[in-house]
PDB file of C-alpha atoms in Angstrom:
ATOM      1  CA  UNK B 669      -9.745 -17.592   4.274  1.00 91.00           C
ATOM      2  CA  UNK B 670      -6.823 -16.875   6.235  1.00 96.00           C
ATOM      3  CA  UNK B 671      -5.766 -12.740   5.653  1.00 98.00           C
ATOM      4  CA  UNK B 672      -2.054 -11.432   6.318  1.00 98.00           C
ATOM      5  CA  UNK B 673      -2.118  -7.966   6.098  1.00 98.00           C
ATOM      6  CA  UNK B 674       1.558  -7.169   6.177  1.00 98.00           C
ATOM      7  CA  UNK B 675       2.886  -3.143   6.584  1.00 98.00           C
ATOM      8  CA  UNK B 676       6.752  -2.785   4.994  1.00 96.00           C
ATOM      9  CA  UNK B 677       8.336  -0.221   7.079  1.00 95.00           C
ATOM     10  CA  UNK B 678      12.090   1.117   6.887  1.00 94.00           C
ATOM     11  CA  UNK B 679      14.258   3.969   8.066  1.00 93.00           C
ATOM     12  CA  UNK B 680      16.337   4.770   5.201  1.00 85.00           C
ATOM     13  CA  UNK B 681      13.506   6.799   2.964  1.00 76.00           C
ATOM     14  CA  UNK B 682      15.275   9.449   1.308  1.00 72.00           C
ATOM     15  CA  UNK B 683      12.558  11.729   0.510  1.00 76.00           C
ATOM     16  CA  UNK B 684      11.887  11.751   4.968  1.00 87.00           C
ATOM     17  CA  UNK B 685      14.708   9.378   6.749  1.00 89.00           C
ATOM     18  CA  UNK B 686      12.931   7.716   9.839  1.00 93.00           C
ATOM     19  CA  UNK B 687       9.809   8.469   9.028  1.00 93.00           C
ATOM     20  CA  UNK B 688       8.024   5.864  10.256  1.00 95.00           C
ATOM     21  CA  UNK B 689       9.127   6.948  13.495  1.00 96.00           C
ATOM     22  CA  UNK B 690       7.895  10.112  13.599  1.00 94.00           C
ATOM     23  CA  UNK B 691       5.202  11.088  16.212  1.00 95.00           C
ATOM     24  CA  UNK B 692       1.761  11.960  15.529  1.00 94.00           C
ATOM     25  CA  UNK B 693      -0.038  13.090  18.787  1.00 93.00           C
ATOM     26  CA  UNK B 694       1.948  11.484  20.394  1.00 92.00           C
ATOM     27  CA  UNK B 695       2.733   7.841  18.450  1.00 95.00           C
ATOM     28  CA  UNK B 696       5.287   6.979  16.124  1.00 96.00           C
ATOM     29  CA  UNK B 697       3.268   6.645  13.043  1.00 96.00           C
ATOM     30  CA  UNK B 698       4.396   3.102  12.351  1.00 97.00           C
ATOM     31  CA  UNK B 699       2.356   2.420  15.398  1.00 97.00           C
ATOM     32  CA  UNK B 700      -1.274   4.463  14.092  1.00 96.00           C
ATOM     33  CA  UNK B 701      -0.787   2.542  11.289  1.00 97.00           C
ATOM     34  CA  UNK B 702      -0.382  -1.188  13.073  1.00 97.00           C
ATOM     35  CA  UNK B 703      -3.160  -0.550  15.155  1.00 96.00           C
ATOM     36  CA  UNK B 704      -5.726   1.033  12.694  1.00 96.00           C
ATOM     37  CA  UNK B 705      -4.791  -2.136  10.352  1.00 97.00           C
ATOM     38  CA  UNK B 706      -5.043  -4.851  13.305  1.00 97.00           C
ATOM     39  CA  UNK B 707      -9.044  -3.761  13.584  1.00 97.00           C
ATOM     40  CA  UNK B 708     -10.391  -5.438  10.768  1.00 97.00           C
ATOM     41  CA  UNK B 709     -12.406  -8.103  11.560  1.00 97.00           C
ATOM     42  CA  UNK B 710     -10.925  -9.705   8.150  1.00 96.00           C
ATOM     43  CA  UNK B 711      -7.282 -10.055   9.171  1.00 98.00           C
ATOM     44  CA  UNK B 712      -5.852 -13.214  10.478  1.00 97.00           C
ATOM     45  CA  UNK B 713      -3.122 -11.767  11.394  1.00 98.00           C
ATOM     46  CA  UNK B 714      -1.058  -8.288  11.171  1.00 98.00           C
ATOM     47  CA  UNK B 715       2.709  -7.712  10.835  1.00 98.00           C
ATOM     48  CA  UNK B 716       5.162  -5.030   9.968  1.00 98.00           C
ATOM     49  CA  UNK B 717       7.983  -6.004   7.867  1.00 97.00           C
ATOM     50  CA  UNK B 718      11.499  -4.011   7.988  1.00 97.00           C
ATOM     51  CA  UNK B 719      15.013  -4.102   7.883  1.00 95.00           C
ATOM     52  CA  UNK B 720      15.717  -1.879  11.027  1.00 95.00           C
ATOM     53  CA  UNK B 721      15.839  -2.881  14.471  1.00 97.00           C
ATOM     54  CA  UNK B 722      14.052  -0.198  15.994  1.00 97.00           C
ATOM     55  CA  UNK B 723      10.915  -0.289  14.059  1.00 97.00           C
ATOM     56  CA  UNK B 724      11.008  -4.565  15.154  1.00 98.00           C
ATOM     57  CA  UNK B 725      11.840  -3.343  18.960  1.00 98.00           C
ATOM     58  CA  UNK B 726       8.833  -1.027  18.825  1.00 97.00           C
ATOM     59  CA  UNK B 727       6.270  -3.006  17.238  1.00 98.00           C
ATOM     60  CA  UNK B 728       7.366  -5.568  19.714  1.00 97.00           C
ATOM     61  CA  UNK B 729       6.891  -3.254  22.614  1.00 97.00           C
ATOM     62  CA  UNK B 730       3.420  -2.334  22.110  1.00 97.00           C
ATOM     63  CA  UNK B 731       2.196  -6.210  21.605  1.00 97.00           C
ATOM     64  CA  UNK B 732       2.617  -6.315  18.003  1.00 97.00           C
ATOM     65  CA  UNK B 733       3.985  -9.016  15.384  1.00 98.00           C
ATOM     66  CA  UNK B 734       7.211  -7.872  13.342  1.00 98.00           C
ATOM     67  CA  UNK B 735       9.613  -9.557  11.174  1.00 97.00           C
ATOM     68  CA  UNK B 736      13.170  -9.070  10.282  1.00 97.00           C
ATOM     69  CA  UNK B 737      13.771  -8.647   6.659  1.00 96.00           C
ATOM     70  CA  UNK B 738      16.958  -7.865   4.016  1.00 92.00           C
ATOM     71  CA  UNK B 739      18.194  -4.506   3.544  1.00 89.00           C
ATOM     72  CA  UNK B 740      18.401  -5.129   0.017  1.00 88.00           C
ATOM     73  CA  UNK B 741      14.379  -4.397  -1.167  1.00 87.00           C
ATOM     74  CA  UNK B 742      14.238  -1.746  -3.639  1.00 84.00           C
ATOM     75  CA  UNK B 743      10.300  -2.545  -3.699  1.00 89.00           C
ATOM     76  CA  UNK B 744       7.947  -2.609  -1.133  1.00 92.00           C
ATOM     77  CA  UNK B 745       6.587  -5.608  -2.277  1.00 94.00           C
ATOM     78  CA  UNK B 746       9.344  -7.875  -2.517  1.00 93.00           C
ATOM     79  CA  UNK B 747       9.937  -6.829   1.348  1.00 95.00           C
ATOM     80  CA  UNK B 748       6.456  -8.639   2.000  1.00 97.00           C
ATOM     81  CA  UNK B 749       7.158 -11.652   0.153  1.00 96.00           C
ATOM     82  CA  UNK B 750      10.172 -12.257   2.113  1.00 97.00           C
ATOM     83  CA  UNK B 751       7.981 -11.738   5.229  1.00 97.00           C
ATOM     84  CA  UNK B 752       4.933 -13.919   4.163  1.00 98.00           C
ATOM     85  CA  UNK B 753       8.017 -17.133   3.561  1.00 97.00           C
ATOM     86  CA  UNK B 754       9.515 -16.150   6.957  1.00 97.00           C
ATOM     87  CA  UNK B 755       5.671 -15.945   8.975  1.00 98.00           C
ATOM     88  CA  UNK B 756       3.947 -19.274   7.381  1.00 98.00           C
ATOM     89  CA  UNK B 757       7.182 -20.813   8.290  1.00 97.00           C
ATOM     90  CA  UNK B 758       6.856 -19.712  11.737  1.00 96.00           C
ATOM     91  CA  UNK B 759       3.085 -20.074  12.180  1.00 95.00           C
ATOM     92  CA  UNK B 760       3.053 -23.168  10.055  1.00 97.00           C
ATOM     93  CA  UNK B 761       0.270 -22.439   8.246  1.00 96.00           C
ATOM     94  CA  UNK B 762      -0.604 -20.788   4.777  1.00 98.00           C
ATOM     95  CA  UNK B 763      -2.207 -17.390   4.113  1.00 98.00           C
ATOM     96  CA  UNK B 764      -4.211 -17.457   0.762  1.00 98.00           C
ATOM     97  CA  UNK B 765      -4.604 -13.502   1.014  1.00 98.00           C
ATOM     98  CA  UNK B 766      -1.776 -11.102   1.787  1.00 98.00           C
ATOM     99  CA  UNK B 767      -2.851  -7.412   2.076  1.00 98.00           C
ATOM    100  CA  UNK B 768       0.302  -4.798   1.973  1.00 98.00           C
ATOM    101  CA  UNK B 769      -0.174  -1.526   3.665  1.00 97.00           C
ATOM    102  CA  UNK B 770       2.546   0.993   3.036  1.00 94.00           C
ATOM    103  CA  UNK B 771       4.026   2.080   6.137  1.00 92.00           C
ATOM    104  CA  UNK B 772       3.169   5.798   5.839  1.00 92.00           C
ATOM    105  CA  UNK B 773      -0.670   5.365   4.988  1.00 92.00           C
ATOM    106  CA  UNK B 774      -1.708   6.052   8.919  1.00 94.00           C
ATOM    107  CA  UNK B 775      -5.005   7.346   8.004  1.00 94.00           C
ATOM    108  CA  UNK B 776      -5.767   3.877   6.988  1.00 95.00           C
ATOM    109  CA  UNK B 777      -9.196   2.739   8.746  1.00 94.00           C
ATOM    110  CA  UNK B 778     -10.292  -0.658   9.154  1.00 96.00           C
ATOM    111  CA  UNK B 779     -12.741  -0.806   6.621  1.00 96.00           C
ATOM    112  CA  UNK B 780     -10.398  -0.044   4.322  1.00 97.00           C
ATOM    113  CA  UNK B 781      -8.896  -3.858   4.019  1.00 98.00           C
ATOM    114  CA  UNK B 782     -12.758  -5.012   3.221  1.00 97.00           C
ATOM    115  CA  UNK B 783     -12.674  -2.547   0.783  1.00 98.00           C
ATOM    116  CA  UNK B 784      -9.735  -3.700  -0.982  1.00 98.00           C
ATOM    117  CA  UNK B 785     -10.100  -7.921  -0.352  1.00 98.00           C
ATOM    118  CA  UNK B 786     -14.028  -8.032  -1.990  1.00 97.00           C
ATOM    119  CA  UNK B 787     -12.802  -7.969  -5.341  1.00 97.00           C
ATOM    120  CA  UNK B 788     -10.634 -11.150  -4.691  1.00 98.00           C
ATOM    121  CA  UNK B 789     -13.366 -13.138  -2.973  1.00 96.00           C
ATOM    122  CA  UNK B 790     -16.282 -12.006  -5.258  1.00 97.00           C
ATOM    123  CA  UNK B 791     -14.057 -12.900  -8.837  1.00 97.00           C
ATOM    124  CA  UNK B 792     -11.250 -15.860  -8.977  1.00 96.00           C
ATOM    125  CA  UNK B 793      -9.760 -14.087 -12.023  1.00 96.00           C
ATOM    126  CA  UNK B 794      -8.478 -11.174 -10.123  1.00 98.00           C
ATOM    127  CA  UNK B 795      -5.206 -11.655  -8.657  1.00 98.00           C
ATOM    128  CA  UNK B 796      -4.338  -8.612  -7.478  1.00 98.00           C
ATOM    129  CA  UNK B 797      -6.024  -5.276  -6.464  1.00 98.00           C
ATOM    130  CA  UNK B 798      -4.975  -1.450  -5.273  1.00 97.00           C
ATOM    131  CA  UNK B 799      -7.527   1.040  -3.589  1.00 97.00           C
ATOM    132  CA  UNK B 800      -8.983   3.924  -5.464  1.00 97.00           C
ATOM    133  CA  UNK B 801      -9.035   6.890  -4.204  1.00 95.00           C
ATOM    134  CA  UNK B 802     -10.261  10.526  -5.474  1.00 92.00           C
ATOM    135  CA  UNK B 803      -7.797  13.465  -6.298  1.00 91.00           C
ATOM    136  CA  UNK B 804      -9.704  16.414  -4.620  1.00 86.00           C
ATOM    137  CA  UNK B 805      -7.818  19.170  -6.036  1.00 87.00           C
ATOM    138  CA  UNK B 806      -5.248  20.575  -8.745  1.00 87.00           C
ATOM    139  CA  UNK B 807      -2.558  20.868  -5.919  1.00 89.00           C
ATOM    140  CA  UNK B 808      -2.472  16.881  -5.568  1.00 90.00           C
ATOM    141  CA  UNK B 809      -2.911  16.217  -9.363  1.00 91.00           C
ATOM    142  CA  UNK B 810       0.317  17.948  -9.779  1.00 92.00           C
ATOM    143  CA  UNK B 811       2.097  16.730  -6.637  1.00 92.00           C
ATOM    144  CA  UNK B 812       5.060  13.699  -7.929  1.00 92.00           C
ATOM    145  CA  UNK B 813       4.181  11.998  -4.598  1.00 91.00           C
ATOM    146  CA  UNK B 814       0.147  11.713  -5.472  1.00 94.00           C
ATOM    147  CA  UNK B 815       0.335   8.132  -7.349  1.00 96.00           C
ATOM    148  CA  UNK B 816      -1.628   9.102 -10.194  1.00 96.00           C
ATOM    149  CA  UNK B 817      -3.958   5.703 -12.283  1.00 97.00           C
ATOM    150  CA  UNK B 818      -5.951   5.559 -14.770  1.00 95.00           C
ATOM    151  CA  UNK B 819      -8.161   2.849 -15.426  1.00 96.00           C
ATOM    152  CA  UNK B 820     -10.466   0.927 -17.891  1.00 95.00           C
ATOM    153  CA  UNK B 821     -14.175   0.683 -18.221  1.00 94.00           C
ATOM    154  CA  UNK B 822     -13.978  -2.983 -15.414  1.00 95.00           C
ATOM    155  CA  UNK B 823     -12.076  -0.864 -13.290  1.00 96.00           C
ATOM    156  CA  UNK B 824      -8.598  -2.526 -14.352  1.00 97.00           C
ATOM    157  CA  UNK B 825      -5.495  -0.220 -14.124  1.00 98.00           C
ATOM    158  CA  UNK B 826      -3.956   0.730 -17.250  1.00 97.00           C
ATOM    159  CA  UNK B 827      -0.970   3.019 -16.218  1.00 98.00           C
ATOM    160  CA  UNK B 828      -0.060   4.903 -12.821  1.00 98.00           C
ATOM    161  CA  UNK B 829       2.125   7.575 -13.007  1.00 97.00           C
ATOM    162  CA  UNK B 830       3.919  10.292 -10.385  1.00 95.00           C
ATOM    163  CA  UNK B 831       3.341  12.747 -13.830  1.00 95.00           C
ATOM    164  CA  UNK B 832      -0.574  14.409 -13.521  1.00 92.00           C
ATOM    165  CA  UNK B 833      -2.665  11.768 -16.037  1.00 93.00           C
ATOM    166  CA  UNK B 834      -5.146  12.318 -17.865  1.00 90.00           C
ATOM    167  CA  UNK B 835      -4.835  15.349 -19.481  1.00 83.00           C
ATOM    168  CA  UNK B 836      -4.757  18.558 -17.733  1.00 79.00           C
ATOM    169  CA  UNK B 837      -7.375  20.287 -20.270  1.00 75.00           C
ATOM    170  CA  UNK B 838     -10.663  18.409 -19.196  1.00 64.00           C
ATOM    171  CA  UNK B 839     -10.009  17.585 -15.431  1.00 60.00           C
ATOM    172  CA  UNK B 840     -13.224  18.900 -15.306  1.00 65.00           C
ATOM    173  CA  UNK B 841     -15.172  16.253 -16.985  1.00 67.00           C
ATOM    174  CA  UNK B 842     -12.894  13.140 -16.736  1.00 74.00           C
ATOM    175  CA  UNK B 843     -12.860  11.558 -12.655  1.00 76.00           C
ATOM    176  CA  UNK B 844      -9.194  11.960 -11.396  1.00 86.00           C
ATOM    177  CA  UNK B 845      -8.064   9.156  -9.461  1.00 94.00           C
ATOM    178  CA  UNK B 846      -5.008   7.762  -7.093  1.00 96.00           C
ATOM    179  CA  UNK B 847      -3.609   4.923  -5.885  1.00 96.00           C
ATOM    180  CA  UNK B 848      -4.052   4.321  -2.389  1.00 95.00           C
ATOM    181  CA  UNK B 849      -1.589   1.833  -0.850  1.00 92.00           C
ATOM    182  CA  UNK B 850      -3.953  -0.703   0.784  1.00 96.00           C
ATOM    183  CA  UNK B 851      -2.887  -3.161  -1.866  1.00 97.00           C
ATOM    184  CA  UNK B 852      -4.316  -7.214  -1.637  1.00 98.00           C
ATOM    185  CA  UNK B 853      -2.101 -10.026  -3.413  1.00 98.00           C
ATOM    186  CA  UNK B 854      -3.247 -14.012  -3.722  1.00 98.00           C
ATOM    187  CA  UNK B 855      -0.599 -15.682  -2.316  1.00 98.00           C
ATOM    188  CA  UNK B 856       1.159 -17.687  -5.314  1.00 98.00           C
ATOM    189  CA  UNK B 857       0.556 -13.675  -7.149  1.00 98.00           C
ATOM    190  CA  UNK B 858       2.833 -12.514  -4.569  1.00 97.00           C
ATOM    191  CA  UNK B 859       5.462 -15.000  -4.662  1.00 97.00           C
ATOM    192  CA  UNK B 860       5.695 -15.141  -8.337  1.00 97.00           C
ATOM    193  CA  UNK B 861       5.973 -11.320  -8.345  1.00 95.00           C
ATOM    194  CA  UNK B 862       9.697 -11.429  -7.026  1.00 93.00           C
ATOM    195  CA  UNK B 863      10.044 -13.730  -9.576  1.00 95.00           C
ATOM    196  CA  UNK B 864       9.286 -11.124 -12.484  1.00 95.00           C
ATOM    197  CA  UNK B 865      12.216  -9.174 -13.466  1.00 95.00           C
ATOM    198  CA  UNK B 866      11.774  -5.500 -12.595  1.00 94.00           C
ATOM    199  CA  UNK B 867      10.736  -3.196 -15.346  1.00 97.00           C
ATOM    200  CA  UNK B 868      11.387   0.063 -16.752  1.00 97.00           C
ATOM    201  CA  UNK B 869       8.533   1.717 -16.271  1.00 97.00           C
ATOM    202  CA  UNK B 870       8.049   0.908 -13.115  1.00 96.00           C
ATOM    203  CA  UNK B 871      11.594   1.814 -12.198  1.00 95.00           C
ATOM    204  CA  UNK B 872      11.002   5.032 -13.952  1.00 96.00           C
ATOM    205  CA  UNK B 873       7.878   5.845 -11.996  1.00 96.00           C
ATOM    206  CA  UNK B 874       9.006   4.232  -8.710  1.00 94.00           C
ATOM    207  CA  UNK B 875       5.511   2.100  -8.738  1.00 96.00           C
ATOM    208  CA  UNK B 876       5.699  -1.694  -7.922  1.00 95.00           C
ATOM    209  CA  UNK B 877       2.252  -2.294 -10.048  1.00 97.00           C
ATOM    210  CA  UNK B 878       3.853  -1.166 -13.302  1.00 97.00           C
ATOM    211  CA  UNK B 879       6.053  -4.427 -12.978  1.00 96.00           C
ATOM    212  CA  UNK B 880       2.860  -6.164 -13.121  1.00 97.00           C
ATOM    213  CA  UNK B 881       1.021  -3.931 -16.067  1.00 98.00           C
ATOM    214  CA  UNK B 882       4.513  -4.166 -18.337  1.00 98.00           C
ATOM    215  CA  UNK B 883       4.217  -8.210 -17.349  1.00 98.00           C
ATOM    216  CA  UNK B 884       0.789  -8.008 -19.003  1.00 98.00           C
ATOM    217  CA  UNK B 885      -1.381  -8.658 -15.742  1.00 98.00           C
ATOM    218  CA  UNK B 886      -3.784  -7.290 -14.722  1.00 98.00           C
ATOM    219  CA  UNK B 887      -4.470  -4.571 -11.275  1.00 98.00           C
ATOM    220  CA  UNK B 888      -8.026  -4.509 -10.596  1.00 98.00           C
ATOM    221  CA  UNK B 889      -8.768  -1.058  -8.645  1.00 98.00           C
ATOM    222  CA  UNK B 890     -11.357  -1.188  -5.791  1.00 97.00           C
ATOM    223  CA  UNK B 891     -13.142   2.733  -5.254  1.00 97.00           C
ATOM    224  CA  UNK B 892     -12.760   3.287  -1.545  1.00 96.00           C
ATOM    225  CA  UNK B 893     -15.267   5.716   0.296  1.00 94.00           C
ATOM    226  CA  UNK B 894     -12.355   6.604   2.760  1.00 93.00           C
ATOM    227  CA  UNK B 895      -9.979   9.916   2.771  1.00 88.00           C
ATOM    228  CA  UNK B 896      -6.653   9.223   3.380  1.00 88.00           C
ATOM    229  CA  UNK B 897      -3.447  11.498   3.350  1.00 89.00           C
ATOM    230  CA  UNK B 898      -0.259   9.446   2.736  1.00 90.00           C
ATOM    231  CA  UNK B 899       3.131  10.887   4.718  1.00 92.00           C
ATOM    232  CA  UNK B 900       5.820  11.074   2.194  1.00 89.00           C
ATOM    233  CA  UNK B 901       7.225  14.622   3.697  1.00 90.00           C
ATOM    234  CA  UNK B 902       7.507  16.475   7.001  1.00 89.00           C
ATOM    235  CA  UNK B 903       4.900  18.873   5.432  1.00 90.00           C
ATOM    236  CA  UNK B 904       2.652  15.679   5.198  1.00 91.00           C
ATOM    237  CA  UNK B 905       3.002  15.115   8.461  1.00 92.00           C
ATOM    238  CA  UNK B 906       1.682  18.124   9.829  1.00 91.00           C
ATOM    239  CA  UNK B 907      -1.337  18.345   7.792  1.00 91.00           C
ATOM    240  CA  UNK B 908      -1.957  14.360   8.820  1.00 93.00           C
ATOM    241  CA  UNK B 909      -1.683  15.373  12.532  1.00 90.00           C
ATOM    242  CA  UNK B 910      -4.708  17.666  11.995  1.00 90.00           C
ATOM    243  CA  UNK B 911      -6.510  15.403  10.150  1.00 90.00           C
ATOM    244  CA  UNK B 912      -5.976  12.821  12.632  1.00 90.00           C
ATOM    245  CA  UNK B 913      -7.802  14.793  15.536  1.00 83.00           C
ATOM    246  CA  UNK B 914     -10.744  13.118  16.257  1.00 67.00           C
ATOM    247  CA  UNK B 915     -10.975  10.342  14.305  1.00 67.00           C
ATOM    248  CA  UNK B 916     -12.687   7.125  15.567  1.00 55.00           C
ATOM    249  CA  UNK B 917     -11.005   4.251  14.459  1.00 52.00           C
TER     250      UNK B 917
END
């Protein structure tokens, strides 16, 4: 199979503006997150995707593959399929697997994209799937930026949510889980995504898979064995720089 793993990147976030810019020890974290990606042994290739000229300059100047986008993506997703057209164009070839990485996962390891692929090679029914990560505590059940899923008994999405789901009264008993953006597409899935016209619960929530739940697809959610900490504020970023001490891939 031939893998794109594609990472949608852009200045303009309004929750952190230039974030993927900003240095962890040392490296913008656009660049953590390019390099961390570009080590699975799965991946044909790696790219970033944006709309900004100096996230394309930098990938560019540490040996990396970017590509110019529109400015007009409200979803991260439709970003990528732009970028898939524009790559098999330029590589002339075709990727049958395209793996999006947000831009501000830079805890992202390598093993992660196996992780997240398996489901789509092992069954021919699942088009789409999202990594599954544990909530370890009440702070990130309650935090809006924690992408909150539940999920049926195959391990099928059935509604993600910023809001803390399930129910508060027996966290104790019921597994809390989150979204974690390592998130594999077949090919045609992605194209005809951009097709679908955007929903309101998924403009309500700000998630791109709630365009495909309120479409009545399906997300299959693959468990990951990796902790991750997503940057969506400065205050992430600290607590990521720690984390990141020492890690070895």
């Amino acid at each position: 199979m031939n893998i794109l793993a594609l990472i949608p990147a852009r200045m303009g976030s309004s929750r952190f503006p230039g974030k993927p810019m900003a240095p962890i020890l040392g490296k913008p974290m656009i660049g953590h997150v390019y390099e961390r990606v570009a080590k699975s042994p799965m991946l044909t290739l790696t790219a970033v995707a944006t709309c900004d000229k100096e996230i394309f300059d930098y990938v560019e100047s540490i040996g990396g593959v970017a590509v110019m986008t529109g400015n007009e993506h409200e979803r991260a997703t439709d970003r990528c399929a732009e970028a898939l057209v524009a790559l098999e164009r330029a590589n002339n070839t075709t990727y049958d697997i395209v793996v999006m990485v947000q831009g501000d996962e830079p805890m992202t390891h390598p093993d992660m994209i196996a992780e997240a692929v398996q489901p789509l090679i092992d069954h021919a029914d699942v088009q789409v799937t999202n990594l599954l990560g544990k909530i370890k505590d009440a702070a990130e059940f309650e935090d809006r930026n924690c992408i909150k899923v539940v999920c049926d008994l195959q391990l099928n999405a059935m509604y993600f949510s910023r809001e803390p789901i399930p129910t508060r009264c027996k966290v104790d008993q019921i597994p809390m889980g989150k979204q974690v953006c390592v998130i594999p597409f077949r090919r045609q899935f992605l194209l005809d995504y951009t097709k679908l016209a955007p929903t309101p619960l998924e403009i309500a929530e700000s998630v791109d898979m709630m365009r495909v739940l309120e479409h009545g697809m399906r997300v299959r959610m693959a468990p990951t064995r990796h902790d991750t900490q997503a940057v969506d504020t400065p205050a992430d970023l600290k607590k990521v720089q720690g984390l990141m001490q020492g890690l070895d891939a």
